[in-house]
Amino acid sequence: MGGSPAPWHRQKEAPMDERELTHLRRCVELATEALEAGDEPFGSVLVDGAGTVRAEDRNRITDGDATRHPEFELARWAAENLTPQERQDATVYTSGEHCPMCSAAHAWVGLGRIVYVASAAQLTEWLSAWGRPQAPVRALSVQEVAPSVQVEGPVDALVPVVQALHRRLADRA
Ligand SMILES: [Zn+2]
């Protein structure tokens, strides 16, 4: 018994600063844009070590390629456009925790910290409660796939907004 909790189970910590919340709100906006374009509601933003937004994307799977997750696109963008040091210093903000494919891509290209709004476990719970099918890939946490990546989330203040987007998708199905 005792010992500190696993690092990915964020306990009550200092509130997230306004700058980080702004990046996360942009992720939610991108997720909303994706939903409205017929895609699944996921959006992500890559911010460099100086705090500048360098790239952003949203889910784009309606063309039939289900690997087109924003976090995967950002990992590829980073590999092509950032030095190894810049990648390490970057933070990827995202509306939903990376899936195992995206966690692996993030780690393979050497990106730094991840901050997500809703966890993979939360999404799994919601889909199950709504009677919707689960993803074809097990909802492992980022830490289970890429233990060296620093991760923060869920960000409680924005979880209801992300949940509402997924609810809209579920209702559409
Ligand atoms: Zn993914």
Coordinates of N, CA and C and ligand atoms in Angstrom, one line a residue:
M1 N 0.8 -1.2 0.0 CA 0.0 0.0 0.0 C 0.9 1.3 0.0
G2 N 0.3 2.3 -0.2 CA 1.0 3.6 -0.2 C 1.7 3.8 -1.5
G3 N 2.7 4.7 -1.5 CA 3.4 5.0 -2.7 C 2.6 6.0 -3.5
S4 N 3.3 6.7 -4.4 CA 2.6 7.7 -5.1 C 1.8 7.1 -6.3
P5 N 0.7 7.8 -6.7 CA -0.1 7.3 -7.7 C 0.7 7.2 -9.1
A6 N 0.2 6.4 -10.0 CA 0.9 6.4 -11.3 C 0.8 7.8 -11.9
P7 N 1.8 8.2 -12.6 CA 1.9 9.6 -13.0 C 0.8 10.0 -14.0
W8 N 0.2 9.0 -14.7 CA -0.8 9.4 -15.7 C -2.2 9.6 -15.0
H9 N -2.3 9.2 -13.7 CA -3.5 9.5 -13.0 C -3.3 10.8 -12.3
R10 N -3.6 11.8 -13.0 CA -3.3 13.2 -12.5 C -4.2 13.4 -11.3
Q11 N -3.7 13.7 -10.2 CA -4.5 14.1 -9.0 C -4.7 15.6 -9.1
K12 N -5.4 16.2 -8.2 CA -5.6 17.6 -8.2 C -4.3 18.3 -8.1
E13 N -4.0 19.0 -9.2 CA -2.7 19.8 -9.2 C -3.0 21.2 -9.4
A14 N -2.0 22.0 -9.5 CA -2.3 23.4 -9.8 C -3.1 23.5 -11.1
P15 N -4.1 24.5 -11.1 CA -4.9 24.6 -12.3 C -4.1 24.9 -13.5
M16 N -4.5 24.4 -14.6 CA -3.8 24.6 -15.9 C -3.8 26.1 -16.2
D17 N -2.7 26.6 -16.7 CA -2.7 28.0 -17.0 C -3.5 28.4 -18.2
E18 N -3.8 29.6 -18.3 CA -4.8 30.1 -19.4 C -4.2 29.9 -20.8
R19 N -2.9 30.0 -20.9 CA -2.3 29.8 -22.2 C -2.5 28.3 -22.7
E20 N -2.4 27.4 -21.8 CA -2.6 26.0 -22.1 C -4.1 25.7 -22.4
L21 N -5.0 26.3 -21.6 CA -6.4 26.2 -21.9 C -6.8 26.7 -23.3
T22 N -6.1 27.8 -23.7 CA -6.4 28.4 -25.0 C -6.0 27.3 -26.1
H23 N -4.9 26.7 -25.9 CA -4.5 25.6 -26.9 C -5.6 24.5 -26.9
L24 N -6.0 24.1 -25.7 CA -7.0 23.0 -25.7 C -8.3 23.5 -26.2
R25 N -8.7 24.7 -26.0 CA -10.0 25.2 -26.6 C -9.9 25.2 -28.1
R26 N -8.7 25.5 -28.7 CA -8.5 25.4 -30.1 C -8.7 23.9 -30.6
C27 N -8.2 23.0 -29.8 CA -8.4 21.6 -30.2 C -9.9 21.2 -30.2
V28 N -10.6 21.8 -29.3 CA -12.1 21.5 -29.2 C -12.7 22.1 -30.5
E29 N -12.3 23.3 -30.8 CA -12.8 24.0 -32.0 C -12.5 23.1 -33.3
L30 N -11.3 22.6 -33.4 CA -11.0 21.7 -34.5 C -11.8 20.4 -34.5
A31 N -12.0 19.9 -33.3 CA -12.8 18.7 -33.2 C -14.3 19.0 -33.6
T32 N -14.8 20.2 -33.3 CA -16.1 20.6 -33.7 C -16.2 20.7 -35.2
E33 N -15.1 21.3 -35.8 CA -15.0 21.5 -37.2 C -15.1 20.1 -37.9
A34 N -14.3 19.1 -37.3 CA -14.3 17.8 -37.9 C -15.7 17.2 -37.9
L35 N -16.3 17.3 -36.7 CA -17.7 16.7 -36.6 C -18.6 17.3 -37.6
E36 N -18.5 18.6 -37.8 CA -19.4 19.2 -38.8 C -19.1 18.9 -40.2
A37 N -17.9 18.4 -40.5 CA -17.5 18.0 -41.8 C -17.7 16.5 -42.0
G38 N -18.3 15.8 -41.0 CA -18.7 14.4 -41.2 C -17.6 13.5 -40.6
D39 N -16.6 14.1 -40.0 CA -15.5 13.3 -39.4 C -15.8 13.0 -37.9
E40 N -14.9 12.3 -37.3 CA -15.1 12.1 -35.8 C -14.5 13.3 -35.1
P41 N -15.0 13.7 -33.9 CA -14.6 14.9 -33.3 C -13.3 14.8 -32.5
F42 N -12.2 15.0 -33.3 CA -10.9 15.0 -32.6 C -10.1 16.2 -33.3
G43 N -9.4 16.9 -32.5 CA -8.5 18.0 -33.0 C -7.3 18.2 -32.1
S44 N -6.2 18.6 -32.7 CA -4.9 18.6 -32.0 C -4.1 19.8 -32.5
V45 N -3.2 20.3 -31.6 CA -2.4 21.4 -31.9 C -0.9 21.1 -31.4
L46 N 0.1 21.5 -32.3 CA 1.5 21.3 -31.9 C 2.0 22.7 -31.5
V47 N 2.6 22.8 -30.3 CA 3.1 24.1 -29.9 C 4.6 23.9 -29.6
D48 N 5.4 24.8 -30.1 CA 6.9 24.6 -29.9 C 7.3 25.1 -28.5
G49 N 8.6 24.9 -28.2 CA 9.1 25.2 -26.9 C 9.0 26.7 -26.5
A50 N 8.8 27.5 -27.5 CA 8.7 29.0 -27.2 C 7.2 29.3 -27.1
G51 N 6.3 28.4 -27.2 CA 4.9 28.6 -27.0 C 4.2 29.0 -28.3
T52 N 4.8 28.9 -29.4 CA 4.2 29.2 -30.7 C 3.5 28.0 -31.3
V53 N 2.2 28.3 -31.8 CA 1.5 27.2 -32.4 C 2.2 27.0 -33.8
R54 N 2.6 25.7 -34.1 CA 3.4 25.5 -35.3 C 2.5 24.7 -36.3
A55 N 1.6 23.9 -35.8 CA 0.8 23.1 -36.7 C -0.5 22.6 -36.0
E56 N -1.5 22.4 -36.7 CA -2.8 21.9 -36.1 C -3.5 21.0 -37.1
D57 N -4.3 20.1 -36.7 CA -5.1 19.3 -37.6 C -6.3 18.8 -36.9
R58 N -7.2 18.2 -37.7 CA -8.3 17.5 -37.1 C -8.5 16.2 -37.8
N59 N -9.4 15.4 -37.2 CA -9.7 14.1 -37.8 C -10.2 14.2 -39.3
R60 N -9.7 13.4 -40.2 CA -10.1 13.4 -41.6 C -10.2 12.0 -42.1
I61 N -11.2 11.3 -41.6 CA -11.3 9.9 -42.0 C -12.5 9.6 -43.0
T62 N -13.2 10.6 -43.3 CA -14.4 10.4 -44.2 C -14.0 9.9 -45.6
D63 N -12.7 10.1 -46.0 CA -12.3 9.7 -47.3 C -12.0 8.2 -47.3
G64 N -12.2 7.5 -46.1 CA -12.0 6.1 -46.1 C -10.7 5.6 -45.4
D65 N -9.8 6.5 -45.1 CA -8.6 6.2 -44.5 C -8.7 6.4 -43.0
A66 N -8.9 5.4 -42.2 CA -9.2 5.5 -40.8 C -8.0 5.8 -40.0
T67 N -6.8 5.9 -40.6 CA -5.6 6.3 -39.9 C -5.3 7.8 -39.8
R68 N -6.2 8.5 -40.5 CA -6.0 10.0 -40.5 C -6.4 10.7 -39.3
H69 N -5.7 10.4 -38.2 CA -6.0 11.0 -36.9 C -5.1 12.3 -36.8
P70 N -5.5 13.3 -36.2 CA -4.7 14.5 -36.2 C -3.3 14.3 -35.5
E71 N -3.3 13.5 -34.4 CA -2.0 13.3 -33.7 C -1.0 12.6 -34.6
F72 N -1.5 11.7 -35.4 CA -0.6 11.0 -36.4 C -0.1 12.0 -37.4
E73 N -1.0 12.8 -37.9 CA -0.5 13.8 -38.9 C 0.5 14.8 -38.3
L74 N 0.3 15.2 -37.1 CA 1.2 16.1 -36.4 C 2.6 15.4 -36.2
A75 N 2.6 14.1 -35.9 CA 3.8 13.4 -35.7 C 4.6 13.4 -37.0
R76 N 3.9 13.1 -38.1 CA 4.6 13.1 -39.4 C 5.1 14.5 -39.8
W77 N 4.2 15.5 -39.5 CA 4.6 16.9 -39.8 C 5.9 17.2 -39.0
A78 N 5.9 16.9 -37.8 CA 7.1 17.2 -36.9 C 8.3 16.5 -37.4
A79 N 8.2 15.3 -37.9 CA 9.4 14.5 -38.4 C 10.0 15.2 -39.6
E80 N 9.1 15.8 -40.4 CA 9.5 16.5 -41.6 C 10.0 17.9 -41.4
N81 N 9.5 18.6 -40.4 CA 9.7 20.0 -40.3 C 10.4 20.5 -39.0
L82 N 10.6 19.6 -38.0 CA 11.3 20.1 -36.8 C 12.6 19.3 -36.6
T83 N 13.5 19.9 -36.0 CA 14.8 19.2 -35.6 C 14.4 18.3 -34.4
P84 N 15.3 17.3 -34.1 CA 15.0 16.4 -33.0 C 14.8 17.2 -31.7
Q85 N 15.7 18.3 -31.5 CA 15.5 19.1 -30.3 C 14.2 19.8 -30.2
E86 N 13.8 20.4 -31.4 CA 12.5 21.1 -31.4 C 11.3 20.1 -31.1
R87 N 11.4 18.9 -31.6 CA 10.4 17.9 -31.3 C 10.3 17.6 -29.9
Q88 N 11.5 17.4 -29.2 CA 11.5 17.1 -27.8 C 10.9 18.2 -27.0
D89 N 11.1 19.5 -27.4 CA 10.6 20.6 -26.7 C 9.2 21.0 -26.9
A90 N 8.6 20.3 -27.9 CA 7.2 20.6 -28.3 C 6.2 19.9 -27.4
T91 N 5.0 20.5 -27.3 CA 3.9 19.9 -26.6 C 2.7 19.7 -27.6
V92 N 2.1 18.6 -27.6 CA 1.0 18.3 -28.5 C -0.3 18.4 -27.6
Y93 N -1.2 19.3 -27.9 CA -2.4 19.4 -27.2 C -3.5 18.7 -28.0
T94 N -4.4 18.1 -27.4 CA -5.4 17.3 -28.1 C -6.7 17.1 -27.4
S95 N -7.8 17.0 -28.2 CA -9.1 17.0 -27.5 C -9.3 15.6 -26.9
G96 N -8.7 14.6 -27.4 CA -8.9 13.2 -26.8 C -7.5 12.6 -26.8
E97 N -7.3 11.8 -25.7 CA -6.0 11.1 -25.6 C -5.6 10.3 -26.8
H98 N -4.3 10.3 -27.2 CA -3.8 9.6 -28.3 C -4.3 8.1 -28.3
C99 N -4.6 7.6 -29.4 CA -4.8 6.1 -29.5 C -3.4 5.5 -29.6
P100 N -3.3 4.1 -29.5 CA -2.0 3.5 -29.5 C -1.2 3.8 -30.8
M101 N -1.9 3.9 -31.9 CA -1.1 4.2 -33.2 C -0.5 5.6 -33.0
C102 N -1.2 6.6 -32.6 CA -0.7 7.9 -32.5 C 0.3 8.1 -31.3
S103 N 0.1 7.4 -30.2 CA 1.1 7.4 -29.1 C 2.4 6.9 -29.7
A104 N 2.3 5.8 -30.4 CA 3.6 5.2 -31.0 C 4.3 6.2 -31.9
A105 N 3.5 6.8 -32.8 CA 4.1 7.7 -33.8 C 4.7 8.9 -33.0
H106 N 4.0 9.4 -32.0 CA 4.5 10.5 -31.2 C 5.9 10.2 -30.6
A107 N 5.9 8.9 -30.0 CA 7.2 8.5 -29.4 C 8.3 8.2 -30.4
W108 N 7.9 7.6 -31.5 CA 8.9 7.3 -32.5 C 9.6 8.5 -33.1
V109 N 8.8 9.6 -33.3 CA 9.5 10.8 -33.8 C 10.1 11.7 -32.8
G110 N 10.0 11.3 -31.5 CA 10.6 12.0 -30.4 C 10.0 13.3 -30.0
L111 N 8.6 13.3 -30.1 CA 7.9 14.5 -29.6 C 7.9 14.5 -28.1
G112 N 7.7 15.7 -27.5 CA 7.7 15.9 -26.0 C 6.3 15.6 -25.4
R113 N 5.9 16.5 -24.6 CA 4.8 16.4 -23.7 C 3.4 16.3 -24.5
I114 N 2.5 15.6 -23.9 CA 1.1 15.6 -24.4 C 0.1 16.1 -23.3
V115 N -0.8 16.9 -23.7 CA -1.9 17.4 -22.8 C -3.2 17.1 -23.5
Y116 N -4.0 16.2 -22.9 CA -5.3 15.9 -23.6 C -6.5 16.3 -22.7
V117 N -7.6 16.6 -23.3 CA -8.8 16.9 -22.6 C -9.5 15.7 -22.0
A118 N -9.9 14.8 -22.9 CA -10.6 13.5 -22.4 C -9.7 12.3 -22.5
S119 N -9.8 11.4 -21.6 CA -8.9 10.2 -21.7 C -9.5 9.2 -22.6
A120 N -8.7 8.2 -23.0 CA -9.2 7.1 -23.8 C -10.2 6.3 -23.0
A121 N -9.9 6.2 -21.7 CA -10.8 5.4 -20.8 C -12.2 6.1 -20.7
Q122 N -12.2 7.4 -20.7 CA -13.5 8.1 -20.7 C -14.3 7.9 -21.9
L123 N -13.6 8.0 -23.1 CA -14.3 7.8 -24.4 C -14.8 6.3 -24.4
T124 N -14.1 5.4 -24.0 CA -14.5 4.0 -23.9 C -15.8 3.9 -23.1
E125 N -15.8 4.5 -21.9 CA -16.9 4.5 -21.0 C -18.2 5.1 -21.7
W126 N -18.0 6.2 -22.3 CA -19.1 6.9 -23.0 C -19.7 6.0 -24.1
L127 N -18.8 5.5 -24.9 CA -19.3 4.7 -26.1 C -20.1 3.5 -25.5
S128 N -19.6 2.9 -24.5 CA -20.2 1.7 -23.9 C -21.6 2.2 -23.3
A129 N -21.7 3.3 -22.6 CA -22.9 3.7 -22.0 C -23.9 4.1 -23.1
W130 N -23.5 4.5 -24.2 CA -24.4 4.9 -25.3 C -24.7 3.7 -26.3
G131 N -24.1 2.6 -26.0 CA -24.3 1.4 -26.8 C -23.7 1.5 -28.2
R132 N -22.6 2.3 -28.3 CA -21.9 2.5 -29.6 C -20.7 1.5 -29.6
P133 N -20.3 1.1 -30.9 CA -19.2 0.2 -31.0 C -17.9 0.9 -30.5
Q134 N -17.0 0.1 -30.0 CA -15.7 0.6 -29.6 C -14.8 0.6 -30.8
A135 N -13.7 1.4 -30.6 CA -12.6 1.4 -31.6 C -12.1 0.0 -31.9
P136 N -11.5 -0.2 -33.1 CA -11.0 -1.5 -33.4 C -9.6 -1.8 -32.7
V137 N -9.1 -0.8 -32.1 CA -7.8 -0.9 -31.4 C -8.0 -0.6 -29.9
R138 N -7.4 -1.4 -29.0 CA -7.6 -1.3 -27.6 C -7.2 0.1 -27.1
A139 N -8.1 0.6 -26.2 CA -7.9 2.0 -25.7 C -6.8 2.1 -24.6
L140 N -5.6 1.7 -25.0 CA -4.4 1.8 -24.0 C -4.1 3.3 -23.8
S141 N -3.7 3.6 -22.6 CA -3.3 5.0 -22.3 C -2.0 5.3 -23.0
V142 N -1.7 6.5 -23.2 CA -0.4 6.9 -23.8 C 0.8 6.3 -23.0
Q143 N 0.7 6.3 -21.7 CA 1.7 5.8 -20.8 C 2.0 4.3 -21.0
E144 N 0.9 3.6 -21.3 CA 1.1 2.1 -21.6 C 1.8 1.9 -22.8
V145 N 1.6 2.8 -23.8 CA 2.3 2.6 -25.1 C 3.7 3.2 -25.2
A146 N 3.7 4.4 -24.6 CA 5.0 5.2 -24.7 C 5.3 5.7 -23.3
P147 N 5.9 4.9 -22.4 CA 6.1 5.3 -21.0 C 7.0 6.4 -20.8
S148 N 7.8 6.8 -21.8 CA 8.7 8.0 -21.5 C 8.1 9.3 -21.8
V149 N 6.9 9.3 -22.4 CA 6.3 10.6 -22.8 C 5.5 11.2 -21.5
Q150 N 5.8 12.4 -21.3 CA 5.1 13.1 -20.2 C 3.7 13.5 -20.6
V151 N 2.7 13.1 -19.8 CA 1.3 13.2 -20.2 C 0.5 13.9 -19.1
E152 N -0.4 14.8 -19.5 CA -1.3 15.4 -18.6 C -2.7 15.3 -19.1
G153 N -3.7 15.0 -18.2 CA -5.1 14.9 -18.6 C -5.7 13.9 -17.7
P154 N -7.0 13.8 -17.6 CA -7.9 14.7 -18.3 C -8.0 16.1 -17.8
V155 N -8.4 17.1 -18.6 CA -8.6 18.4 -18.1 C -10.1 18.6 -17.9
D156 N -10.5 18.5 -16.6 CA -11.9 18.4 -16.3 C -12.8 19.5 -16.8
A157 N -12.2 20.7 -16.8 CA -13.0 21.9 -17.2 C -13.5 21.8 -18.6
L158 N -12.9 21.0 -19.5 CA -13.3 20.9 -20.9 C -13.9 19.6 -21.3
V159 N -13.8 18.6 -20.3 CA -14.4 17.3 -20.6 C -15.8 17.3 -21.1
P160 N -16.7 18.1 -20.4 CA -18.1 18.0 -20.8 C -18.3 18.5 -22.3
V161 N -17.5 19.4 -22.7 CA -17.6 19.9 -24.1 C -17.2 18.8 -25.1
V162 N -16.2 18.1 -24.8 CA -15.7 17.0 -25.7 C -16.7 15.9 -25.6
Q163 N -17.2 15.6 -24.4 CA -18.2 14.5 -24.3 C -19.5 14.9 -25.2
A164 N -19.9 16.1 -25.2 CA -21.0 16.5 -25.9 C -20.8 16.3 -27.4
L165 N -19.6 16.6 -27.9 CA -19.2 16.4 -29.3 C -19.4 14.9 -29.7
H166 N -18.9 14.0 -28.8 CA -19.0 12.6 -29.1 C -20.4 12.1 -29.0
R167 N -21.2 12.7 -28.1 CA -22.6 12.4 -28.0 C -23.3 12.7 -29.3
R168 N -22.9 13.9 -29.9 CA -23.5 14.2 -31.2 C -23.2 13.2 -32.3
L169 N -22.0 12.7 -32.3 CA -21.6 11.7 -33.2 C -22.4 10.4 -33.0
A170 N -22.5 10.0 -31.7 CA -23.2 8.8 -31.4 C -24.7 8.9 -31.8
D171 N -25.3 10.1 -31.7 CA -26.7 10.3 -32.0 C -26.9 10.3 -33.6
R172 N -25.8 10.6 -34.3 CA -25.9 10.6 -35.7 C -25.8 9.2 -36.3
A173 N -25.1 8.3 -35.5 CA -24.9 7.0 -36.1 C -26.2 6.1 -36.1
Ligands
ZN1 ZN -5.0 8.0 -33.2

